[in-house]
Short mmCIF file of C-alpha atoms in Angstrom, two decimals:
data_model
loop_
_atom_site.label_atom_id
_atom_site.label_comp_id
_atom_site.label_asym_id
_atom_site.label_seq_id
_atom_site.Cartn_x
_atom_site.Cartn_y
_atom_site.Cartn_z
CA UNK A 350 -13.31 2.42 -9.90
CA UNK A 351 -15.97 0.55 -8.90
CA UNK A 352 -18.14 1.17 -12.33
CA UNK A 353 -14.65 -0.12 -14.21
CA UNK A 354 -14.40 -3.00 -11.63
CA UNK A 355 -17.67 -4.43 -12.03
CA UNK A 356 -17.96 -4.08 -16.03
CA UNK A 357 -14.52 -5.99 -16.25
CA UNK A 358 -15.76 -8.59 -13.71
CA UNK A 359 -19.02 -8.92 -16.24
CA UNK A 360 -16.72 -9.24 -19.59
CA UNK A 361 -14.62 -12.13 -17.68
CA UNK A 362 -17.53 -14.00 -16.19
CA UNK A 363 -19.63 -13.97 -19.68
CA UNK A 364 -16.78 -15.89 -21.05
CA UNK A 365 -17.39 -18.69 -18.56
CA UNK A 366 -20.98 -18.51 -18.63
CA UNK A 367 -21.22 -19.63 -22.12
CA UNK A 368 -19.35 -22.74 -21.72
CA UNK A 369 -21.08 -23.41 -18.29
CA UNK A 370 -24.46 -22.58 -20.03
CA UNK A 371 -24.18 -25.32 -22.73
CA UNK A 372 -24.46 -27.76 -20.23
CA UNK A 373 -27.94 -26.12 -18.52
CA UNK A 374 -26.34 -25.90 -15.15
CA UNK A 375 -27.87 -23.86 -12.30
CA UNK A 376 -27.01 -21.08 -10.27
CA UNK A 377 -23.28 -20.12 -11.77
CA UNK A 378 -24.01 -16.40 -12.72
CA UNK A 379 -26.40 -15.82 -9.81
CA UNK A 380 -23.64 -17.33 -7.43
CA UNK A 381 -20.97 -15.05 -9.61
CA UNK A 382 -22.70 -11.92 -8.99
CA UNK A 383 -23.47 -12.91 -5.29
CA UNK A 384 -19.75 -13.79 -4.25
CA UNK A 385 -18.85 -10.05 -6.10
CA UNK A 386 -21.63 -8.63 -3.57
CA UNK A 387 -20.04 -10.25 -0.97
CA UNK A 388 -16.50 -9.34 -1.54
CA UNK A 389 -17.14 -5.98 -2.28
CA UNK A 390 -19.15 -5.39 0.98
CA UNK A 391 -15.75 -7.03 3.11
CA UNK A 392 -13.38 -4.46 1.23
CA UNK A 393 -15.52 -1.18 1.10
CA UNK A 394 -16.80 -1.79 4.88
CA UNK A 395 -12.95 -2.26 5.53
CA UNK A 396 -12.26 1.19 3.94
CA UNK A 397 -15.16 2.68 5.74
CA UNK A 398 -14.08 1.39 9.33
CA UNK A 399 -10.44 2.95 8.46
CA UNK A 400 -10.99 6.25 6.82
CA UNK A 401 -14.46 7.28 8.12
CA UNK A 402 -13.92 5.97 12.11
CA UNK A 403 -15.28 9.38 13.47
CA UNK A 404 -18.37 9.51 11.29
CA UNK A 405 -19.17 6.06 11.96
CA UNK A 406 -18.69 6.48 15.77
CA UNK A 407 -21.56 9.43 15.38
CA UNK A 408 -23.98 6.83 14.21
CA UNK A 409 -25.23 4.19 16.26
CA UNK A 410 -26.85 2.31 13.42
CA UNK A 411 -23.31 1.54 11.71
CA UNK A 412 -21.57 1.05 15.01
CA UNK A 413 -22.99 -2.47 14.76
CA UNK A 414 -21.85 -3.46 11.19
CA UNK A 415 -18.69 -1.82 11.62
CA UNK A 416 -18.02 -3.92 14.56
CA UNK A 417 -19.14 -7.07 13.50
CA UNK A 418 -18.18 -6.54 9.73
CA UNK A 419 -15.56 -9.39 9.50
CA UNK A 420 -18.27 -11.98 10.89
CA UNK A 421 -20.96 -10.40 8.35
CA UNK A 422 -18.83 -10.82 5.50
CA UNK A 423 -17.59 -14.25 6.11
CA UNK A 424 -21.64 -15.00 6.88
CA UNK A 425 -22.52 -14.00 3.64
CA UNK A 426 -19.75 -15.81 1.88
CA UNK A 427 -20.51 -18.60 3.63
CA UNK A 428 -24.29 -18.70 2.37
CA UNK A 429 -22.92 -18.61 -1.31
CA UNK A 430 -20.48 -21.82 -0.50
CA UNK A 431 -23.49 -23.54 0.91
CA UNK A 432 -25.61 -22.45 -2.13
CA UNK A 433 -22.73 -23.76 -4.42
CA UNK A 434 -22.41 -27.20 -2.96
CA UNK A 435 -25.94 -27.64 -2.83
CA UNK A 436 -26.26 -26.77 -6.87
CA UNK A 437 -23.83 -29.43 -7.60
CA UNK A 438 -25.15 -31.96 -10.32
CA UNK A 439 -23.83 -35.76 -10.82
CA UNK A 440 -21.86 -36.05 -13.64
CA UNK A 441 -20.65 -32.20 -14.24
CA UNK A 442 -18.61 -32.09 -10.30
CA UNK A 443 -15.54 -31.12 -12.46
CA UNK A 444 -17.09 -28.68 -14.54
CA UNK A 445 -19.08 -27.03 -11.70
CA UNK A 446 -15.68 -26.94 -9.38
CA UNK A 447 -13.73 -25.51 -12.64
CA UNK A 448 -16.44 -22.63 -12.66
CA UNK A 449 -16.24 -21.95 -8.95
CA UNK A 450 -12.77 -21.42 -9.25
CA UNK A 451 -13.11 -19.33 -12.46
CA UNK A 452 -15.18 -17.01 -10.08
CA UNK A 453 -12.94 -16.77 -7.40
CA UNK A 454 -9.64 -16.12 -9.43
CA UNK A 455 -11.52 -13.30 -11.53
CA UNK A 456 -12.75 -11.91 -8.06
CA UNK A 457 -8.61 -12.10 -7.15
CA UNK A 458 -8.10 -10.31 -10.47
CA UNK A 459 -10.37 -7.39 -10.39
CA UNK A 460 -12.06 -6.81 -6.67
CA UNK A 461 -8.83 -7.32 -5.02
CA UNK A 462 -6.99 -5.22 -7.29
CA UNK A 463 -9.50 -2.51 -7.60
CA UNK A 464 -9.53 -1.94 -4.29
CA UNK A 465 -5.71 -1.20 -4.27
CA UNK A 466 -6.55 1.17 -6.53
CA UNK A 467 -8.75 3.14 -4.15
CA UNK A 468 -5.89 2.58 -1.11
CA UNK A 469 -3.25 4.12 -3.57
CA UNK A 470 -5.73 7.41 -4.21
CA UNK A 471 -6.10 7.90 -0.27
CA UNK A 472 -2.24 8.53 -0.80
CA UNK A 473 -2.85 11.26 -2.60
CA UNK A 474 -3.87 11.44 -6.18
CA UNK A 475 -0.25 11.69 -7.89
CA UNK A 476 -0.01 8.05 -6.90
CA UNK A 477 -3.08 7.14 -9.14
CA UNK A 478 -2.07 9.70 -12.01
CA UNK A 479 1.55 8.86 -12.54
CA UNK A 480 0.95 5.07 -12.59
CA UNK A 481 -1.93 4.83 -14.79
CA UNK A 482 -0.54 7.70 -17.07
CA UNK A 483 2.90 5.82 -17.28
CA UNK A 484 0.86 2.60 -18.38
CA UNK A 485 -1.01 4.74 -21.29
CA UNK A 486 2.10 6.11 -22.46
CA UNK A 487 3.71 3.02 -22.55
CA UNK A 488 1.15 1.56 -24.68
CA UNK A 489 1.11 4.40 -27.04
CA UNK A 490 4.93 5.09 -27.48
CA UNK A 491 5.62 1.21 -27.77
CA UNK A 492 3.23 0.97 -30.41
CA UNK A 493 4.44 4.13 -32.32
CA UNK A 494 8.29 2.77 -32.30
CA UNK A 495 7.22 -0.46 -33.17
CA UNK A 496 5.15 0.71 -36.01
CA UNK A 497 8.04 2.89 -37.43
CA UNK A 498 10.87 0.46 -36.35
CA UNK A 499 9.72 -2.61 -35.47
CA UNK A 500 11.66 -5.48 -37.08
CA UNK A 501 12.42 -7.92 -34.09
CA UNK A 502 9.52 -10.14 -32.86
CA UNK A 503 9.03 -9.86 -29.16
CA UNK A 504 6.66 -13.00 -27.81
CA UNK A 505 4.57 -15.35 -29.64
CA UNK A 506 1.57 -14.61 -27.70
CA UNK A 507 1.49 -11.07 -29.20
CA UNK A 508 3.18 -11.55 -32.78
CA UNK A 509 2.82 -7.56 -33.01
CA UNK A 510 5.04 -6.65 -30.62
CA UNK A 511 8.67 -5.91 -31.14
CA UNK A 512 11.78 -5.46 -29.20
CA UNK A 513 11.87 -1.95 -30.71
CA UNK A 514 8.69 -0.86 -29.56
CA UNK A 515 9.24 -2.71 -26.34
CA UNK A 516 12.73 -0.68 -25.79
CA UNK A 517 11.38 2.97 -27.17
CA UNK A 518 8.35 2.54 -25.10
CA UNK A 519 10.64 1.89 -21.92
CA UNK A 520 12.72 5.01 -22.51
CA UNK A 521 9.51 6.91 -24.07
CA UNK A 522 7.85 6.31 -20.64
CA UNK A 523 10.40 7.13 -18.16
CA UNK A 524 11.19 10.40 -19.30
CA UNK A 525 7.24 11.03 -19.57
CA UNK A 526 6.78 10.00 -16.11
CA UNK A 527 9.96 12.22 -14.85
CA UNK A 528 8.57 15.21 -16.63
CA UNK A 529 4.49 14.37 -15.49
CA UNK A 530 5.79 14.22 -11.84
CA UNK A 531 7.50 17.55 -11.74
CA UNK A 532 4.06 19.13 -12.67
CA UNK A 533 2.02 17.35 -10.63
CA UNK A 534 4.06 17.50 -7.45
CA UNK A 535 3.84 21.22 -7.56
CA UNK A 536 -0.01 21.08 -6.41
CA UNK A 537 -1.19 20.05 -2.80
CA UNK A 538 -4.46 19.00 -4.78
CA UNK A 539 -2.16 15.91 -6.24
CA UNK A 540 0.15 15.40 -3.47
CA UNK A 541 -1.85 15.83 -0.30
CA UNK A 542 -3.33 12.25 1.08
CA UNK A 543 -7.04 12.49 0.88
CA UNK A 544 -8.34 12.73 4.70
CA UNK A 545 -11.64 12.77 5.66
CA UNK A 546 -13.07 15.69 7.60
CA UNK A 547 -15.79 14.67 9.71
CA UNK A 548 -16.81 17.96 11.04
CA UNK A 549 -17.26 19.53 7.51
CA UNK A 550 -18.49 16.32 5.84
CA UNK A 551 -15.96 16.36 3.01
CA UNK A 552 -12.41 15.33 2.29
CA UNK A 553 -9.94 17.50 2.45
CA UNK A 554 -6.42 17.69 0.08
CA UNK A 555 -4.48 20.65 1.75
CA UNK A 556 -1.38 19.45 3.90
CA UNK A 557 2.03 20.74 4.40
CA UNK A 558 3.81 18.49 1.58
CA UNK A 559 6.01 15.79 2.69
CA UNK A 560 9.67 15.73 1.85
CA UNK A 561 8.87 13.50 -1.13
CA UNK A 562 7.52 16.77 -2.62
CA UNK A 563 9.65 19.58 -1.59
CA UNK A 564 12.44 20.95 -4.13
CA UNK A 565 15.85 19.63 -3.39
CA UNK A 566 19.38 20.04 -5.07
CA UNK A 567 21.02 17.05 -6.50
CA UNK A 568 24.37 16.76 -7.53
CA UNK A 569 25.33 14.98 -10.60
CA UNK A 570 27.86 12.29 -11.54
CA UNK A 571 31.17 13.48 -12.69
CA UNK A 572 30.22 11.71 -16.02
CA UNK A 573 26.98 13.66 -16.43
CA UNK A 574 28.74 16.67 -14.90
CA UNK A 575 31.12 16.48 -18.02
CA UNK A 576 28.67 15.91 -20.68
CA UNK A 577 25.88 18.23 -19.65
CA UNK A 578 27.97 21.40 -18.11
CA UNK A 579 25.81 21.27 -14.87
CA UNK A 580 27.20 20.63 -11.40
CA UNK A 581 23.63 19.97 -9.79
CA UNK A 582 19.84 19.86 -10.62
CA UNK A 583 16.93 20.90 -8.50
CA UNK A 584 13.69 18.54 -8.34
CA UNK A 585 11.10 16.64 -6.55
CA UNK A 586 12.51 13.65 -4.57
CA UNK A 587 9.33 11.94 -6.17
CA UNK A 588 10.52 12.14 -9.44
CA UNK A 589 13.17 9.52 -8.34
CA UNK A 590 10.35 7.51 -7.70
CA UNK A 591 8.50 8.07 -10.90
CA UNK A 592 11.55 6.32 -12.50
CA UNK A 593 10.56 3.12 -10.62
CA UNK A 594 6.95 3.38 -10.98
CA UNK A 595 7.56 4.00 -15.17
CA UNK A 596 10.15 1.47 -15.24
CA UNK A 597 7.85 -1.15 -13.71
CA UNK A 598 5.13 0.16 -16.05
CA UNK A 599 7.57 -0.40 -19.22
CA UNK A 600 9.41 -3.69 -18.18
CA UNK A 601 6.82 -5.65 -16.44
CA UNK A 602 3.32 -4.09 -16.85
CA UNK A 603 3.14 -5.18 -20.64
CA UNK A 604 3.13 -8.96 -19.09
CA UNK A 605 -0.65 -8.17 -17.91
CA UNK A 606 -1.20 -7.28 -21.52
CA UNK A 607 0.59 -10.66 -22.55
CA UNK A 608 -1.48 -12.83 -19.87
CA UNK A 609 -4.80 -11.26 -21.15
CA UNK A 610 -3.43 -12.24 -24.91
CA UNK A 611 -2.99 -15.91 -23.80
CA UNK A 612 -6.42 -16.09 -22.02
CA UNK A 613 -8.05 -14.65 -25.15
CA UNK A 614 -6.12 -17.35 -27.23
CA UNK A 615 -6.86 -20.24 -25.03
CA UNK A 616 -10.70 -19.39 -25.58
CA UNK A 617 -10.25 -18.54 -29.39
CA UNK A 618 -11.28 -14.80 -28.67
CA UNK A 619 -10.40 -11.53 -30.51
CA UNK A 620 -11.52 -9.38 -27.29
CA UNK A 621 -13.00 -9.70 -23.58
CA UNK A 622 -16.15 -7.89 -25.19
CA UNK A 623 -17.29 -5.08 -27.80
CA UNK A 624 -18.05 -2.40 -25.50
CA UNK A 625 -15.68 -0.04 -26.89
CA UNK A 626 -15.97 0.17 -30.81
CA UNK A 627 -12.32 -0.60 -31.99
CA UNK A 628 -10.54 -1.33 -29.06
CA UNK A 629 -12.90 -4.39 -27.24
CA UNK A 630 -13.76 -4.42 -24.08
CA UNK A 631 -12.98 -2.43 -20.43
CA UNK A 632 -10.58 -5.30 -19.60
CA UNK A 633 -9.05 -5.22 -22.81
CA UNK A 634 -7.78 -1.50 -21.64
CA UNK A 635 -7.01 -2.24 -17.91
CA UNK A 636 -5.43 -6.04 -18.20
CA UNK A 637 -2.04 -3.69 -17.41
CA UNK A 638 -3.44 -1.19 -14.74
CA UNK A 639 -4.70 -3.97 -11.95
CA UNK A 640 -1.19 -5.24 -12.14
CA UNK A 641 0.13 -1.99 -11.96
CA UNK A 642 -2.13 -0.71 -9.05
CA UNK A 643 -0.60 -3.76 -7.20
CA UNK A 644 2.92 -2.64 -7.39
CA UNK A 645 2.24 0.87 -6.65
CA UNK A 646 0.29 -0.66 -3.66
CA UNK A 647 3.44 -2.81 -2.41
CA UNK A 648 5.73 0.17 -3.35
CA UNK A 649 4.08 2.57 -1.10
CA UNK A 650 4.09 0.12 1.70
CA UNK A 651 7.34 -0.75 1.23
CA UNK A 652 9.60 2.31 0.82
CA UNK A 653 7.22 5.11 1.44
CA UNK A 654 4.47 4.77 4.23
CA UNK A 655 6.09 5.45 7.88
CA UNK A 656 3.91 5.81 10.81
CA UNK A 657 0.77 7.94 10.31
CA UNK A 658 0.27 9.73 13.56
CA UNK A 659 -3.10 11.49 12.11
CA UNK A 660 -4.69 8.08 11.15
CA UNK A 661 -3.54 6.64 14.63
CA UNK A 662 -5.10 9.77 16.45
CA UNK A 663 -8.58 9.06 14.91
CA UNK A 664 -8.19 5.28 15.86
CA UNK A 665 -7.54 6.65 19.52
CA UNK A 666 -10.32 8.96 19.70
CA UNK A 667 -13.11 6.39 18.89
CA UNK A 668 -11.86 4.32 21.91
CA UNK A 669 -14.04 4.27 25.31
CA UNK A 670 -12.64 6.87 27.42
CA UNK A 671 -11.28 4.22 29.91
CA UNK A 672 -9.15 2.65 27.08
CA UNK A 673 -7.99 5.96 25.83
CA UNK A 674 -6.64 6.56 29.68
CA UNK A 675 -4.96 3.29 29.67
CA UNK A 676 -3.12 4.44 26.51
CA UNK A 677 -2.54 7.34 27.70
CA UNK A 678 -0.90 6.00 31.25
CA UNK A 679 1.14 3.58 28.93
CA UNK A 680 2.49 6.18 26.59
CA UNK A 681 3.31 8.55 29.46
CA UNK A 682 5.37 5.49 31.29
CA UNK A 683 7.43 4.89 27.91
CA UNK A 684 8.22 8.45 27.51
CA UNK A 685 9.47 8.72 31.36
CA UNK A 686 11.67 5.74 30.99
CA UNK A 687 13.13 7.24 27.87
CA UNK A 688 13.78 10.27 29.52
CA UNK A 689 11.99 12.36 27.18
CA UNK A 690 9.02 14.02 29.82
CA UNK A 691 10.37 16.85 31.81
CA UNK A 692 11.44 16.08 35.52
CA UNK A 693 8.49 18.51 36.52
CA UNK A 694 5.89 16.26 34.59
CA UNK A 695 6.82 13.30 36.59
CA UNK A 696 4.96 14.10 39.41
#
C-alpha cells in the first residue's frame, strides 16, 4: 500500500513540477516530498500506537516517540510550512501558493485514503479483497458490455463510456461480489480482524467468526418464492453487505475515474505516467480504488464496527497501575449500580 501510494503521489506531483519548474522557482519538489514524509510519519505513528500498544510499552525508546507523537508530527509539518514561506519569490506568489495547494490536495487524495486502506485491512482481509475486486470487476465488465452493446454516451469527460456498459457493469459486479463474498466468508484467514500478538511477535488471523460470517437462513419474498420455487435460502449476512459495496463500486466508484479523466484533460495529457505499458501510470489504475477505500472505511464505522473489548483491554493494560485501579473502581461502582454484580461481591 505504501509503495503504491508513493508512486501515485510521484505521478501527480511530477505533473505539477513540469509547470512549476519552467519558472525556475526553488524548493517545490523538495518540500513536496518532505510533506509526504511528515504526513506518513503521522499516520503510521498513529497506527503503531493503536495496534502495537503492548509492543511499544515494552520498549522505552519508543515510548517517548508515541507519547509526543502528535507534537513531533506538528513540529515537522511546521518546519516545512516555514520553509515554504521563506521560499516565496516576488512576482510569483500566486503560482507558489497554487503549487502549495497542489501538494496538499495530492496528500489528501493519496496518503489519507491509502491509510484508510490499511485500516480496512486490520478489520479483516475480506474488507480489502471484496471492494478492490469489485472495482476491478466493474472496470472489466463495463468495458465488455460497452464494447458489444454500447450505443448511448454516458458522460462527455469519457466519450467511450456508455450507459449500456455502465448498467451491465453494475449488475455483473453485484453478482460477482455476492458470489466472491460467499467463498471468502468460509475462511477465518479472510474474515478475522488482524491482531498483533506481542508474545509471539506476529499477527494472528484466528478467531471465532462474528455473526456476519456465520451461515443463516433467510426467507424469500413471496414474488421470489413464486419465481424460484424456494421458500428460504442459506447465506452469510456479509453477502448482503457485499451488495452495498458492489453497488458503490459500480455506481459511484466510476466517478473517481471520471474525476481523473477531467484532471488529465485539464492538463492535456493522456495518462498520469507511462509506468505500465498500455495502461499508463499507477494512478490511472487506482483512481477509483482510493474513493472505494474511503467508502469502505465509512461503511464499517457506520454500520459494522461496535465496541471492541479486546482493543479496549490492550489500551487498559498499558496504563499505569494506579490508573488501572481507578478504572477498576469506576467500573465496579457502575456494575453495582446496575445490579449486575452479585450481592456477595459488594463487600
